[in-house]
Amino acid sequence: MDIRCLMNGLVATKKIREISKFSNLPIIALTASAGEDSREECLVWGDDHISKPIH
C-alpha cells in the first residue's frame, strides 16, 4: 500500500480493516518516508512497511 496515493494509503488501510472479511488481510505500506514516525504510523493499521528505494 503506497501511503502517497490519491487516497492516503493509511486512510485506505483503515477503511479496508473496517470491513470484517478483510480485517486479517496482510497489508504492507510502501513509503519514501524512512523515518521512525512514518514506520510507527504505518504499523498502527498495517502489518509492516517497506521504505523506498528498494535495491
mmCIF file of C-alpha atoms in Angstrom:
data_model
loop_
_atom_site.group_PDB
_atom_site.id
_atom_site.type_symbol
_atom_site.label_atom_id
_atom_site.label_comp_id
_atom_site.label_asym_id
_atom_site.label_seq_id
_atom_site.Cartn_x
_atom_site.Cartn_y
_atom_site.Cartn_z
ATOM 1 C CA MET A 1 0.000 0.000 0.000
ATOM 2 C CA ASP A 2 1.611 3.266 -1.098
ATOM 3 C CA ILE A 3 0.975 5.957 1.517
ATOM 4 C CA ARG A 4 1.368 8.693 -1.130
ATOM 5 C CA CYS A 5 -1.503 7.663 -3.460
ATOM 6 C CA LEU A 6 -4.574 9.806 -4.263
ATOM 7 C CA MET A 7 -6.328 8.489 -1.182
ATOM 8 C CA ASN A 8 -3.801 8.425 1.605
ATOM 9 C CA GLY A 9 -2.735 4.798 1.959
ATOM 10 C CA LEU A 10 -3.158 4.935 5.719
ATOM 11 C CA VAL A 11 -6.779 6.067 5.319
ATOM 12 C CA ALA A 12 -7.359 3.352 2.697
ATOM 13 C CA THR A 13 -5.844 0.736 5.016
ATOM 14 C CA LYS A 14 -8.104 1.847 7.882
ATOM 15 C CA LYS A 15 -11.159 1.596 5.612
ATOM 16 C CA ILE A 16 -10.100 -1.905 4.474
ATOM 17 C CA ARG A 17 -9.621 -3.009 8.110
ATOM 18 C CA GLU A 18 -13.156 -1.811 8.954
ATOM 19 C CA ILE A 19 -14.628 -4.400 6.533
ATOM 20 C CA SER A 20 -14.856 -7.582 8.597
ATOM 21 C CA LYS A 21 -13.987 -10.011 5.786
ATOM 22 C CA PHE A 22 -10.748 -8.049 5.168
ATOM 23 C CA SER A 23 -9.795 -7.475 8.808
ATOM 24 C CA ASN A 24 -6.994 -10.073 8.641
ATOM 25 C CA LEU A 25 -5.796 -9.199 5.127
ATOM 26 C CA PRO A 26 -1.999 -8.650 5.204
ATOM 27 C CA ILE A 27 -1.201 -5.038 4.264
ATOM 28 C CA ILE A 28 2.311 -3.672 3.765
ATOM 29 C CA ALA A 29 2.939 0.065 3.392
ATOM 30 C CA LEU A 30 5.411 1.193 0.728
ATOM 31 C CA THR A 31 6.842 4.617 1.537
ATOM 32 C CA ALA A 32 9.642 7.016 0.658
ATOM 33 C CA SER A 33 9.426 8.303 4.242
ATOM 34 C CA ALA A 34 12.027 6.268 6.098
ATOM 35 C CA GLY A 35 11.709 7.967 9.499
ATOM 36 C CA GLU A 36 10.664 6.222 12.693
ATOM 37 C CA ASP A 37 7.465 8.324 12.837
ATOM 38 C CA SER A 38 6.404 7.012 9.406
ATOM 39 C CA ARG A 39 7.186 3.453 10.444
ATOM 40 C CA GLU A 40 5.106 3.761 13.617
ATOM 41 C CA GLU A 41 2.206 5.348 11.718
ATOM 42 C CA CYS A 42 2.263 2.543 9.136
ATOM 43 C CA LEU A 43 2.276 -0.158 11.808
ATOM 44 C CA VAL A 44 -0.813 1.275 13.538
ATOM 45 C CA TRP A 45 -3.081 -0.009 10.724
ATOM 46 C CA GLY A 46 -0.868 -2.241 8.580
ATOM 47 C CA ASP A 47 1.234 -5.305 9.206
ATOM 48 C CA ASP A 48 4.603 -3.967 8.046
ATOM 49 C CA HIS A 49 6.267 -1.343 5.884
ATOM 50 C CA ILE A 50 8.981 -1.096 3.233
ATOM 51 C CA SER A 51 10.949 2.104 2.626
ATOM 52 C CA LYS A 52 11.802 3.171 -0.932
ATOM 53 C CA PRO A 53 14.054 2.929 -2.815
ATOM 54 C CA ILE A 54 14.264 -0.835 -2.824
ATOM 55 C CA HIS A 55 17.610 -2.159 -4.025
#
